[in-house]
Coordinates of N, CA and C in Angstrom, one line a residue:
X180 N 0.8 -1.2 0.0 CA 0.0 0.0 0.0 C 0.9 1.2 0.0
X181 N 0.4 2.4 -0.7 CA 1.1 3.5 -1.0 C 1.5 4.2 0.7
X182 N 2.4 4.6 0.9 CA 1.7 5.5 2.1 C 2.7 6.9 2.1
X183 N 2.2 7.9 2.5 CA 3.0 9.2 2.2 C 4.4 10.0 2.4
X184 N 5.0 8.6 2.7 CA 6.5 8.6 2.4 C 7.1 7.9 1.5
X185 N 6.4 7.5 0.8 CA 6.4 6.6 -0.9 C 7.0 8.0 -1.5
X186 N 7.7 7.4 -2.5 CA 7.6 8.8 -3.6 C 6.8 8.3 -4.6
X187 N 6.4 10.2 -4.7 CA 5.4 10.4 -6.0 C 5.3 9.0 -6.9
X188 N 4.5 8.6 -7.9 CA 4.5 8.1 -8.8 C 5.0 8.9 -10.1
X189 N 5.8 8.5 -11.2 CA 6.1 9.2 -12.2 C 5.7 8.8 -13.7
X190 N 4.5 10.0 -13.9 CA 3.9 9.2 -15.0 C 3.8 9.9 -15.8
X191 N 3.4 9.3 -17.4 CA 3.5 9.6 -19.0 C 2.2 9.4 -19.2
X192 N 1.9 10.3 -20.0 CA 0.3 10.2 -20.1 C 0.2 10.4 -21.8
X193 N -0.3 9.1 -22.2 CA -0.2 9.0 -23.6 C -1.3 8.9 -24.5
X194 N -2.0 10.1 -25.1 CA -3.5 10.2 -25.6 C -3.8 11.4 -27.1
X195 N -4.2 10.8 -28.2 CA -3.8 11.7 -28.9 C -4.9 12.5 -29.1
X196 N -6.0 12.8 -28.3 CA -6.5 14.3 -27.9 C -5.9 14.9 -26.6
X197 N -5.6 16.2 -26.6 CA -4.9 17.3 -25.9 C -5.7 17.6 -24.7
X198 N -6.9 17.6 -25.2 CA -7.8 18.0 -23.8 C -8.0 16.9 -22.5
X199 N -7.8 15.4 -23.4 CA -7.5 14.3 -22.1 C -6.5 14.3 -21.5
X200 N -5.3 14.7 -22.3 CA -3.9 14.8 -21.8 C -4.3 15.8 -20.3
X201 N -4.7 17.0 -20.8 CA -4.5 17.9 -20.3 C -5.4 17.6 -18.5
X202 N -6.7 17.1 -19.0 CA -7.6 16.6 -17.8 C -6.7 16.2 -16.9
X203 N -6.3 14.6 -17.4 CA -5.6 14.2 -16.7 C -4.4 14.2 -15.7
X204 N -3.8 15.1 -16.5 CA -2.6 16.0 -15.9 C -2.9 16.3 -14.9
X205 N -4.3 17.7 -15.1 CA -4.4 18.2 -13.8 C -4.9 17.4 -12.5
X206 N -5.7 16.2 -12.9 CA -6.3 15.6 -11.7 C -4.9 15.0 -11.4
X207 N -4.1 14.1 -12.0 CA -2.8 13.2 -11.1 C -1.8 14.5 -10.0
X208 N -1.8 15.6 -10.9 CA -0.7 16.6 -10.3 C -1.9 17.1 -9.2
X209 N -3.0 16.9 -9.1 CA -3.6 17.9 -8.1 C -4.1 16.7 -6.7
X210 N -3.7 15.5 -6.8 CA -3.5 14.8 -5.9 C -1.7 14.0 -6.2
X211 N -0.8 15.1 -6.3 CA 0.4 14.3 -5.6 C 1.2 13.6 -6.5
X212 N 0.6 13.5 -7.9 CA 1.8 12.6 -8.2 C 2.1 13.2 -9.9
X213 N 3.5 13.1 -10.3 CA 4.0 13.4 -11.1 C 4.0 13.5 -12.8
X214 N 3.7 14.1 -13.3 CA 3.6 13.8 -14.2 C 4.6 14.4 -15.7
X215 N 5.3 13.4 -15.9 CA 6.6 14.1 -16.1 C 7.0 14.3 -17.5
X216 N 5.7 13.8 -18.6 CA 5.4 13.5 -20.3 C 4.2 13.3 -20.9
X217 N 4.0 13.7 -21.8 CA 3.1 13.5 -23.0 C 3.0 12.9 -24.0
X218 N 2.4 12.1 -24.6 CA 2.4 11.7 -25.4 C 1.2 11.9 -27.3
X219 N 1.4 12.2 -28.2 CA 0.1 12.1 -28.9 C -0.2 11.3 -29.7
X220 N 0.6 10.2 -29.5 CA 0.6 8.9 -30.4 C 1.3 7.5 -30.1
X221 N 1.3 6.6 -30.3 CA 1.7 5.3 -29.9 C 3.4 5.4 -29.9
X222 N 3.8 6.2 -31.1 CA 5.3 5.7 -31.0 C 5.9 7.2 -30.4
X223 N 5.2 8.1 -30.1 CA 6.0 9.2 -28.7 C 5.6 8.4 -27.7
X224 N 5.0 7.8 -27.5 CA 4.6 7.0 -26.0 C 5.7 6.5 -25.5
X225 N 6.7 5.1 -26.6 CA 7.7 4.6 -26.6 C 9.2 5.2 -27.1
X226 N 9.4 6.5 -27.7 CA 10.0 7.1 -27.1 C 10.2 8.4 -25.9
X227 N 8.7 8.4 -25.4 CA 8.9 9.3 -24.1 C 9.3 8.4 -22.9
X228 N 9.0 6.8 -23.0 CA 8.8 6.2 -21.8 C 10.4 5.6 -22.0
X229 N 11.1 5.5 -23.0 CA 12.3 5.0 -23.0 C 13.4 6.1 -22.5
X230 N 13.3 7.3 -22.4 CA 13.7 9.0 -22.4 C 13.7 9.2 -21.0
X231 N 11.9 9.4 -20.2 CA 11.9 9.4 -19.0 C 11.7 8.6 -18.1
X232 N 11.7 7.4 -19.2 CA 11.7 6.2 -17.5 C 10.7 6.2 -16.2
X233 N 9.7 6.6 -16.9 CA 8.5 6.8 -16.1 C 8.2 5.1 -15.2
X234 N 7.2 5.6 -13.8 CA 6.3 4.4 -13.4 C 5.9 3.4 -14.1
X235 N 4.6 4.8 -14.3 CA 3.2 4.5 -14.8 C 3.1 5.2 -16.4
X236 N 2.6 4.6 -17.2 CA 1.9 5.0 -18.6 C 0.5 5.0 -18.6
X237 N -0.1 5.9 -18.6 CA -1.4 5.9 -19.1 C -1.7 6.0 -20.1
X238 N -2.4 4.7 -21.4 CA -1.8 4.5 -22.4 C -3.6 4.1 -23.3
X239 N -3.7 5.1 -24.0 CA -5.3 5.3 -25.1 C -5.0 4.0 -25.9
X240 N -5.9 3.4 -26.1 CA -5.7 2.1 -26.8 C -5.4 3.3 -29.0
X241 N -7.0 3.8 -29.0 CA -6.4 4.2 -30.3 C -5.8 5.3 -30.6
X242 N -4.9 5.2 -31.2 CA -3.9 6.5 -31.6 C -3.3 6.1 -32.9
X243 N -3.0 7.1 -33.8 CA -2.5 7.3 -34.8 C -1.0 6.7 -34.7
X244 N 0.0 6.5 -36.0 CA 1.3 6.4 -36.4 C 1.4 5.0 -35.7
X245 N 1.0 5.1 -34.2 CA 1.2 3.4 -33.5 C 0.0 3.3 -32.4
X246 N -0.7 2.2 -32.5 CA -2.1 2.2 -31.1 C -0.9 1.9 -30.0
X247 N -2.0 2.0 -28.9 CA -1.4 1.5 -27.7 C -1.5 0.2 -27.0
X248 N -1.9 -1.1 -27.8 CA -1.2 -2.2 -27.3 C -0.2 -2.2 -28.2
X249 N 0.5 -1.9 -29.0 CA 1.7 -2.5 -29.5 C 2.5 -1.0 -29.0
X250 N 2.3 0.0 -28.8 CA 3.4 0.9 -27.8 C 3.5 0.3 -26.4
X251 N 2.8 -0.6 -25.8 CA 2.5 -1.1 -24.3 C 3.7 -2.2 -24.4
X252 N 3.4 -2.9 -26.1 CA 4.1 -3.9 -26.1 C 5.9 -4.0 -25.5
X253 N 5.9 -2.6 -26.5 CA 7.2 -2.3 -26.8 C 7.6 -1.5 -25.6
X254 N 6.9 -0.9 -25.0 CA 7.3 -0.6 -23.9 C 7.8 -1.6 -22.3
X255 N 7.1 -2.5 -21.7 CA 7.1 -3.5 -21.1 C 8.4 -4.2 -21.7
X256 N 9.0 -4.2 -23.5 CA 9.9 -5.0 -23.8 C 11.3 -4.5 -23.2
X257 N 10.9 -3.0 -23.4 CA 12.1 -2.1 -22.7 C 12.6 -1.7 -21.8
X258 N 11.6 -1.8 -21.2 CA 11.2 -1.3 -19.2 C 10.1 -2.6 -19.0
X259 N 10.8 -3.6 -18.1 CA 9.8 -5.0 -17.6 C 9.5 -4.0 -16.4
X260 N 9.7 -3.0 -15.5 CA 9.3 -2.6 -14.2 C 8.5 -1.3 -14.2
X261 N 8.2 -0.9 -15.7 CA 7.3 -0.1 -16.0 C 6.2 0.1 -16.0
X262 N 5.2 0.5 -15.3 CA 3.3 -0.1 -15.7 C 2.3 0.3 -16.2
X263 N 1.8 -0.3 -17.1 CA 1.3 0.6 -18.3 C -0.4 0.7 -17.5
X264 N -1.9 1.3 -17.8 CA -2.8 1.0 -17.4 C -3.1 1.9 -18.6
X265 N -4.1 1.2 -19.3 CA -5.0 1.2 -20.7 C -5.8 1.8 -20.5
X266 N -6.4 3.1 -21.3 CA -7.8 3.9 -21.0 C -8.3 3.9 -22.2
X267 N -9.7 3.5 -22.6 CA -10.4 3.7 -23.8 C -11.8 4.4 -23.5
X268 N -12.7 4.8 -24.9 CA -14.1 5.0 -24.3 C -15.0 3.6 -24.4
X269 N -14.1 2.9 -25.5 CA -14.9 1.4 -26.2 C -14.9 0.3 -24.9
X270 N -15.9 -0.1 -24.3 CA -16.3 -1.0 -23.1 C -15.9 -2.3 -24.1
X271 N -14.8 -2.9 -24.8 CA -14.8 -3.9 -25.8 C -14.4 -4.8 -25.1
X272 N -14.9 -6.6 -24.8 CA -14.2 -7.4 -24.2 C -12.6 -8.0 -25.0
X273 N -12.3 -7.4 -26.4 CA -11.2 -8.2 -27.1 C -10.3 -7.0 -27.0
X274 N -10.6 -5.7 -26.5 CA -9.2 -5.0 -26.0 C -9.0 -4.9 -24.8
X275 N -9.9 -5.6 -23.7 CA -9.6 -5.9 -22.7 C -8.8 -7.4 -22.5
X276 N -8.7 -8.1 -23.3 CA -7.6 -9.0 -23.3 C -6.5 -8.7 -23.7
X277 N -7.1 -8.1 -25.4 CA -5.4 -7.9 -26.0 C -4.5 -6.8 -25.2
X278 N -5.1 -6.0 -24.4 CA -4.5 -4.9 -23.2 C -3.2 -5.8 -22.5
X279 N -4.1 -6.6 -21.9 CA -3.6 -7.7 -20.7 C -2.8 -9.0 -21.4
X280 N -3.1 -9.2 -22.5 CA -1.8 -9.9 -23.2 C -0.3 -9.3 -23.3
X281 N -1.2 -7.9 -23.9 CA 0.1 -7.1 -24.0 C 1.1 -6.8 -23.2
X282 N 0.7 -7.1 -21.7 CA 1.5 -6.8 -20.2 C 1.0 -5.7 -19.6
X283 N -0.2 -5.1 -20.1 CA -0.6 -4.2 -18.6 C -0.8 -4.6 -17.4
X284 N -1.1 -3.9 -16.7 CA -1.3 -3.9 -15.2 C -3.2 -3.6 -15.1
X285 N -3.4 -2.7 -16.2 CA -4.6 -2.0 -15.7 C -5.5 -2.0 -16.6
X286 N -6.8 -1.7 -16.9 CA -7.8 -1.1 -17.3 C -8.5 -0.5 -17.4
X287 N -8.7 0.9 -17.6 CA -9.7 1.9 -17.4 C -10.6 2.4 -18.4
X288 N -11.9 2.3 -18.2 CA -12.5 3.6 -18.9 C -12.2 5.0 -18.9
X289 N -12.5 5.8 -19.9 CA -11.9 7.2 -19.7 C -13.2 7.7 -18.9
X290 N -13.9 7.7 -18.6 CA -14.9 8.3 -17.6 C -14.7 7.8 -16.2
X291 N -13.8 7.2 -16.2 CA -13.4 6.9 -14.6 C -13.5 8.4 -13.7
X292 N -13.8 7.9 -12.6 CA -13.3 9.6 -11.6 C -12.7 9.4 -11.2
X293 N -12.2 11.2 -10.9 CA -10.6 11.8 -10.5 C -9.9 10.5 -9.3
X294 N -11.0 10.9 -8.6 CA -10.2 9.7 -7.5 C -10.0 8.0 -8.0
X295 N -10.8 7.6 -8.8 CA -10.6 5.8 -8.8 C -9.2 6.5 -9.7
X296 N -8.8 7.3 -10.6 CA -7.6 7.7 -11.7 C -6.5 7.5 -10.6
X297 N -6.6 8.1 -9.8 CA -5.3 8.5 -8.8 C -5.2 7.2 -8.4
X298 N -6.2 6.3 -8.0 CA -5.8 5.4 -6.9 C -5.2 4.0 -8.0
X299 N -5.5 4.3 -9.0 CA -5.0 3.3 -10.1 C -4.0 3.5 -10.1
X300 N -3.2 4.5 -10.2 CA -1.7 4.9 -10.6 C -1.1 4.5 -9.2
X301 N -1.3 4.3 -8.1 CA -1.2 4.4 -6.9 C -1.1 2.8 -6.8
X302 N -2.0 2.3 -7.2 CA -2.2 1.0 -7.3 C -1.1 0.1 -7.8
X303 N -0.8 0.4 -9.1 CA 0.0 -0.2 -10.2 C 1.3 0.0 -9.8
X304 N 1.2 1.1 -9.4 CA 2.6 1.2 -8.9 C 3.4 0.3 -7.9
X305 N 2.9 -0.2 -6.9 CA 2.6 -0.9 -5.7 C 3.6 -2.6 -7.0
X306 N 2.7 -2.6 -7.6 CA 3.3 -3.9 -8.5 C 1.7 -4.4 -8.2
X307 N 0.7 -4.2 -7.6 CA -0.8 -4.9 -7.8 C -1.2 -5.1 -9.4
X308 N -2.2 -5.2 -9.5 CA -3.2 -4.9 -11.3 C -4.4 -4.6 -10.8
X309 N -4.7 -3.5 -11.7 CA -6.5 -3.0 -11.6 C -6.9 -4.0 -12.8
X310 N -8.1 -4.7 -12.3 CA -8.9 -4.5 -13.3 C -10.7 -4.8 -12.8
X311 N -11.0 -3.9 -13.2 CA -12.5 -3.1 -12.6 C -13.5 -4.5 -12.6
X312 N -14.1 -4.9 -11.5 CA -15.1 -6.0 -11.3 C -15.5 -6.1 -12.6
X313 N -16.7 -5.3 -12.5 CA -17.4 -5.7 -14.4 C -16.8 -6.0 -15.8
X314 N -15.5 -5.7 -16.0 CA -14.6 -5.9 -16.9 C -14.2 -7.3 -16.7
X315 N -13.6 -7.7 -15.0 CA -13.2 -9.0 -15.0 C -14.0 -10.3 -15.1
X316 N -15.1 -9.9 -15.0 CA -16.4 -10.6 -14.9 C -16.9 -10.9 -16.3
X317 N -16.5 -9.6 -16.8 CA -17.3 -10.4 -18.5 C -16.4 -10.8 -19.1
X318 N -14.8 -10.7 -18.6 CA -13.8 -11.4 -19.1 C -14.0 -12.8 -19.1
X319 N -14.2 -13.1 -18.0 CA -14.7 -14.8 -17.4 C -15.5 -15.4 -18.4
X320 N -17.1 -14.7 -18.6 CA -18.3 -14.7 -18.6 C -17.7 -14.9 -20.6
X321 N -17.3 -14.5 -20.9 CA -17.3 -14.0 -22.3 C -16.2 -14.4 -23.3
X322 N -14.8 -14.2 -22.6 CA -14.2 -14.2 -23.5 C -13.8 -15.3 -24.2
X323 N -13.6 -16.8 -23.9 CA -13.7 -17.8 -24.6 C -14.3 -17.9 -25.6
X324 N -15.7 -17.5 -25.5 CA -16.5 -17.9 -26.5 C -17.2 -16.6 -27.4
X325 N -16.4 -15.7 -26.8 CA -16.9 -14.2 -27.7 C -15.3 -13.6 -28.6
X326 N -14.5 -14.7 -28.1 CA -12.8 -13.7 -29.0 C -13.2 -13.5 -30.6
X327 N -12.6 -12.5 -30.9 CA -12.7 -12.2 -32.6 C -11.8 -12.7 -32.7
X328 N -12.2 -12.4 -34.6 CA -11.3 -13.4 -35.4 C -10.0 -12.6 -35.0
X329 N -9.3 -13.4 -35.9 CA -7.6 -13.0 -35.7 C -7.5 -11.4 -36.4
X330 N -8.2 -11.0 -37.2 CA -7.9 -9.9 -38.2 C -9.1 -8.8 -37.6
X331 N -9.6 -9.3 -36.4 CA -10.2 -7.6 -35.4 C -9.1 -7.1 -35.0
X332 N -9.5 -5.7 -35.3 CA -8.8 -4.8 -34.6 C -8.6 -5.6 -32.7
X333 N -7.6 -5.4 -32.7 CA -7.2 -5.5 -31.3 C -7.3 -6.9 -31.2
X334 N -7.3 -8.2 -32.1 CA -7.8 -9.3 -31.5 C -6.3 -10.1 -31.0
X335 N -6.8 -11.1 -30.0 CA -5.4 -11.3 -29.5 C -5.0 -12.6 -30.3
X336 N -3.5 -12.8 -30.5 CA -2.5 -13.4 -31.8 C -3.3 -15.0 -30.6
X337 N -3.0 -15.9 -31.7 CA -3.1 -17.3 -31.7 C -2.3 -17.7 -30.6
X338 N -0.7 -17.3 -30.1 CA -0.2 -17.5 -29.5 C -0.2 -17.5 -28.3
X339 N -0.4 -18.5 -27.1 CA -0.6 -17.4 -26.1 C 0.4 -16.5 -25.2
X340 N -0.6 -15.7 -24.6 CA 0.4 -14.5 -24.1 C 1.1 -14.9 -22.8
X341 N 1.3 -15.5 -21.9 CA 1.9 -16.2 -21.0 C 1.0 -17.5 -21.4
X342 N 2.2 -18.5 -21.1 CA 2.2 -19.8 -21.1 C 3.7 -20.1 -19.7
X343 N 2.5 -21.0 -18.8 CA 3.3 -21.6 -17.7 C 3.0 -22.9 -17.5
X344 N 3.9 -23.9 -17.0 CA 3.8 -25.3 -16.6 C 3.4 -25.0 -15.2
X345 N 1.7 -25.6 -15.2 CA 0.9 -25.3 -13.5 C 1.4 -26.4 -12.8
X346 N 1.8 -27.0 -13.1 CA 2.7 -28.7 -12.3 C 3.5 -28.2 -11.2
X347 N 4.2 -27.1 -11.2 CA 4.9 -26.6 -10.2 C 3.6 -26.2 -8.5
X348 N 2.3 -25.9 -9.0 CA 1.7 -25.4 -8.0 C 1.1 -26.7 -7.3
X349 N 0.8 -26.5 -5.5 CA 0.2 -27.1 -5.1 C -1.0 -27.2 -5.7
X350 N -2.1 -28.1 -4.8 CA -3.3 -27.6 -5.4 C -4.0 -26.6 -4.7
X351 N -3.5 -26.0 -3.3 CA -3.9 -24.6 -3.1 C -3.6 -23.7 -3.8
X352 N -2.5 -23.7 -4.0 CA -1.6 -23.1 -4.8 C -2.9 -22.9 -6.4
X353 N -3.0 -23.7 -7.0 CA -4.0 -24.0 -8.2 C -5.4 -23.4 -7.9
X354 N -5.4 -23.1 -7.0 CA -7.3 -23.0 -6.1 C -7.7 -21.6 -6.3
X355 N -6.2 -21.0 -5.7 CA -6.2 -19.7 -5.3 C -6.1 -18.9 -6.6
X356 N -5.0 -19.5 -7.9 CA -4.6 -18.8 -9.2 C -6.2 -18.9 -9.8
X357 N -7.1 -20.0 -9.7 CA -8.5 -20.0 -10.3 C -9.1 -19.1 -10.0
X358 N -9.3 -18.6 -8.8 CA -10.0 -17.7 -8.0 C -10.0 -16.6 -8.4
X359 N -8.3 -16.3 -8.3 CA -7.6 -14.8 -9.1 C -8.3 -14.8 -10.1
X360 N -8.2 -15.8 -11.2 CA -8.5 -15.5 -12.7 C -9.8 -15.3 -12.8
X361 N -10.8 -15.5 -12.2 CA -12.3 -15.2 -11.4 C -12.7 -13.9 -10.8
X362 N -11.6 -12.7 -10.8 CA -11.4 -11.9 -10.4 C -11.7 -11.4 -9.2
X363 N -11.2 -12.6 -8.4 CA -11.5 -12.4 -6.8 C -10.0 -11.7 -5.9
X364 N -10.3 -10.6 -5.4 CA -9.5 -9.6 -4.7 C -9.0 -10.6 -3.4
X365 N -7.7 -10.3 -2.9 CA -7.1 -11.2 -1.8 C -8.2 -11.1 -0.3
X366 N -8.9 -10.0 -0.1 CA -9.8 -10.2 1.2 C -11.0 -11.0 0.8
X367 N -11.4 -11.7 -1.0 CA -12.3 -12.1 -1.4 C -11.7 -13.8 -1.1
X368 N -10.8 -13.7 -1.8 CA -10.0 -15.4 -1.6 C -10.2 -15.6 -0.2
X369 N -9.5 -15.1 1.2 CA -9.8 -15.3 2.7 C -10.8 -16.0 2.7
X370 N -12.2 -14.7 2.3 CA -13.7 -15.2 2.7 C -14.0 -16.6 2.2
X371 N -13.4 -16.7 0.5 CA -13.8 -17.6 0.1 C -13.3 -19.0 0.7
X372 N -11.7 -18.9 1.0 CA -11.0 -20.4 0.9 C -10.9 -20.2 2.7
X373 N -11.4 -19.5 3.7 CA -11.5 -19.3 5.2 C -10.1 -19.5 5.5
X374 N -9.1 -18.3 5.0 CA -7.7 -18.6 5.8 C -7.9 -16.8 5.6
X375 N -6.7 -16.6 6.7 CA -6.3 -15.3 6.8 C -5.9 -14.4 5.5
X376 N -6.0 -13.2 5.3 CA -5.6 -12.5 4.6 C -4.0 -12.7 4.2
X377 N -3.2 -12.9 4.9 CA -2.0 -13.0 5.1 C -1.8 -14.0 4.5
X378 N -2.5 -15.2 4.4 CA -2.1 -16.2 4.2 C -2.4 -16.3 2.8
X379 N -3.8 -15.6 2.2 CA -3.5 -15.9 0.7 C -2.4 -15.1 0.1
X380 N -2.2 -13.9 0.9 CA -0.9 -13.7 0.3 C 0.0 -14.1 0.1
X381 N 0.9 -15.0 1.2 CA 1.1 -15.7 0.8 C 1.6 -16.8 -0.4
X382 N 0.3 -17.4 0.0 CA 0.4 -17.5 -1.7 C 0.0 -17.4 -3.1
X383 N -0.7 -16.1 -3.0 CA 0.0 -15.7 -4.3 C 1.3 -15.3 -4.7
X384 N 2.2 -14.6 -3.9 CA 3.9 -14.8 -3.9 C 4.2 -15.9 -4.1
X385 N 3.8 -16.9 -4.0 CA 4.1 -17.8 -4.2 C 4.2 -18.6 -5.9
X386 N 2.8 -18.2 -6.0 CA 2.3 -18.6 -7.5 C 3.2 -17.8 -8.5
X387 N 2.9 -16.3 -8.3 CA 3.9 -15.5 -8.5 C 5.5 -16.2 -9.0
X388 N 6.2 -15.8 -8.3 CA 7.1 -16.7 -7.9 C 7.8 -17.5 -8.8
X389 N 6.4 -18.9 -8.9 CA 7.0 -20.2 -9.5 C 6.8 -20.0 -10.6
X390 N 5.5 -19.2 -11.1 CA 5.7 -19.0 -12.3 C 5.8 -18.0 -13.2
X391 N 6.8 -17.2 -12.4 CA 7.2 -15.8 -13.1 C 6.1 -15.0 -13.6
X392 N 5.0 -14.7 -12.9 CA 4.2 -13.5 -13.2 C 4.4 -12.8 -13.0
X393 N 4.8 -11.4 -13.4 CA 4.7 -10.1 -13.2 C 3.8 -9.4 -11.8
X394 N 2.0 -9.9 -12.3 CA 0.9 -9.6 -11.0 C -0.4 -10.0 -11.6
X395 N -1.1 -9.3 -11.1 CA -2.5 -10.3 -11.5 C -3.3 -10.3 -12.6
X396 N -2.9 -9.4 -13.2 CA -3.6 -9.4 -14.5 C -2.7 -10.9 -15.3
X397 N -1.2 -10.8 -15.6 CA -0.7 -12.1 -16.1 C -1.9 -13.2 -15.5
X398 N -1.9 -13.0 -14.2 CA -2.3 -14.6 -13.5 C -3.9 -14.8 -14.0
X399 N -4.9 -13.3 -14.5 CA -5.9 -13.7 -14.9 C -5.5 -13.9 -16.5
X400 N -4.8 -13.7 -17.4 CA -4.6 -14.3 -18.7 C -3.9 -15.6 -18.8
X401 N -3.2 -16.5 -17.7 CA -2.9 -17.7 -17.6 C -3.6 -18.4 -17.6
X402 N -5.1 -18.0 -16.9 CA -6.1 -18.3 -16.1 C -6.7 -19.0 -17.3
X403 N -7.0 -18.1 -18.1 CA -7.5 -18.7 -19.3 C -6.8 -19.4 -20.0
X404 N -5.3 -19.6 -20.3 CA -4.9 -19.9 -20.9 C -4.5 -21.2 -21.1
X405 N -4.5 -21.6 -19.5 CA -4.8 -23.3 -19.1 C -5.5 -24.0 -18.8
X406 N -6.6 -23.2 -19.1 CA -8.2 -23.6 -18.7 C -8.8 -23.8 -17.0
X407 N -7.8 -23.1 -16.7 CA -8.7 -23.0 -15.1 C -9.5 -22.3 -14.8
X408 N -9.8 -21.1 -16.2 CA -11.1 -20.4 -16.0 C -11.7 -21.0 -17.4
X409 N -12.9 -21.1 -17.3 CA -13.8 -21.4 -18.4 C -15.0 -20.2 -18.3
X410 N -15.9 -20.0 -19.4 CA -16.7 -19.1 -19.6 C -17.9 -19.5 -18.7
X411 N -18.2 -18.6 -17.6 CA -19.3 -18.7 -16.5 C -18.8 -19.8 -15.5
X412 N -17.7 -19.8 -15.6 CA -17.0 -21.1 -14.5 C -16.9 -20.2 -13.3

């Protein structure tokens, strides 16, 4: 958790209208945290974020010259301790994957308020992942059986985007990554599996860990990807 001897977060805000840039600017700088670039297109994104070595990227899925999963891409390839959180107006379930394939941390609508904005940047930073109930839910609910073809805009490559051998996990271990991928919050796993908060932590460090996830967005795209989540499972 952030707390007010953390330093600032240092972030790039990449959007190729001026007046969101500018929004946003003022709401991050008028609660505390930095904002140290601009971007108006996918490929100033990835050379602003290689330049200032920012956090956080706040990163518009469409933009001209380059979108923002393949600036996210390229960014994450450059900086692995960089974290990007995706903002669109399109509620789409296949750029909420291809987002989270790509290695974000986050998801946002652009109509989010000032405060959930701040606490996301806040969030991500930590090394957590946002990703908003209803989004994770129709992720579950949907995306197996709703993915576009290969040639949508945004659709995610044939390949998968993390691929882990789950053999290494207990089967708590396995219980808890399902849960995650289910989009259940660590005070939700407690309630659910009746052990301490601490202790699903735990093990998710754990899962983490063995199998080199980044944080929980990875663990909800593994989720799918070995079938420990199925659609309405």
């Amino acid at each position: 958790m952030t707390t007010p001897t953390d330093p600032a977060p240092r972030v790039v805000i990449a959007d190729d209208q001026e007046l969101v840039r500018t929004g946003f600017r003022l709401i991050l700088t008028a609660r505390g945290i930095d904002v140290v670039g601009e971007a108006g297109d996918g490929a100033e994104a990835v050379a602003a974020a290689r330049r200032l070595r920012p956090d956080v990227v706040l990163m518009d899925i469409r933009m001209p010259v380059m979108d923002g999963l393949e600036a996210a891409r390229r960014i994450l390839a450059q900086s692995p301790d960089c974290r990007v959180i995706m903002l669109t107006t399109f509620d789409l379930d296949h750029y909420v994957y291809a987002a989270l394939a790509a290695g974000a941390s986050g998801f946002l609508l652009k109509d989010v308020t000032s405060a959930h904005l701040a606490a996301a940047v806040h969030l991500v930073n930590t090394g957590d992942a946002l990703l908003a109930p209803s989004i994770t839910r129709r992720l579950v609910e949907r995306f197996s059986s709703a993915a576009p073809s290969a040639g949508a805009p945004g659709a995610p490559s044939a390949t998968p985007a993390v691929h882990r051998d789950l053999a290494a996990l207990t089967p708590r271990e396995r219980e808890v990554l399902t849960l995650m991928g289910r989009g259940l919050s660590n005070a939700e796993l407690a309630k659910e599996l009746t052990l301490s908060e601490a202790t699903v932590k735990t093990h998710v460090a754990r899962i983490f860990a063995k199998l080199t996830l980044r944080d929980r967005a990875q663990a909800v795209v593994l989720a799918y990807e070995t079938g420990l989540v199925a659609p309405g499972g």
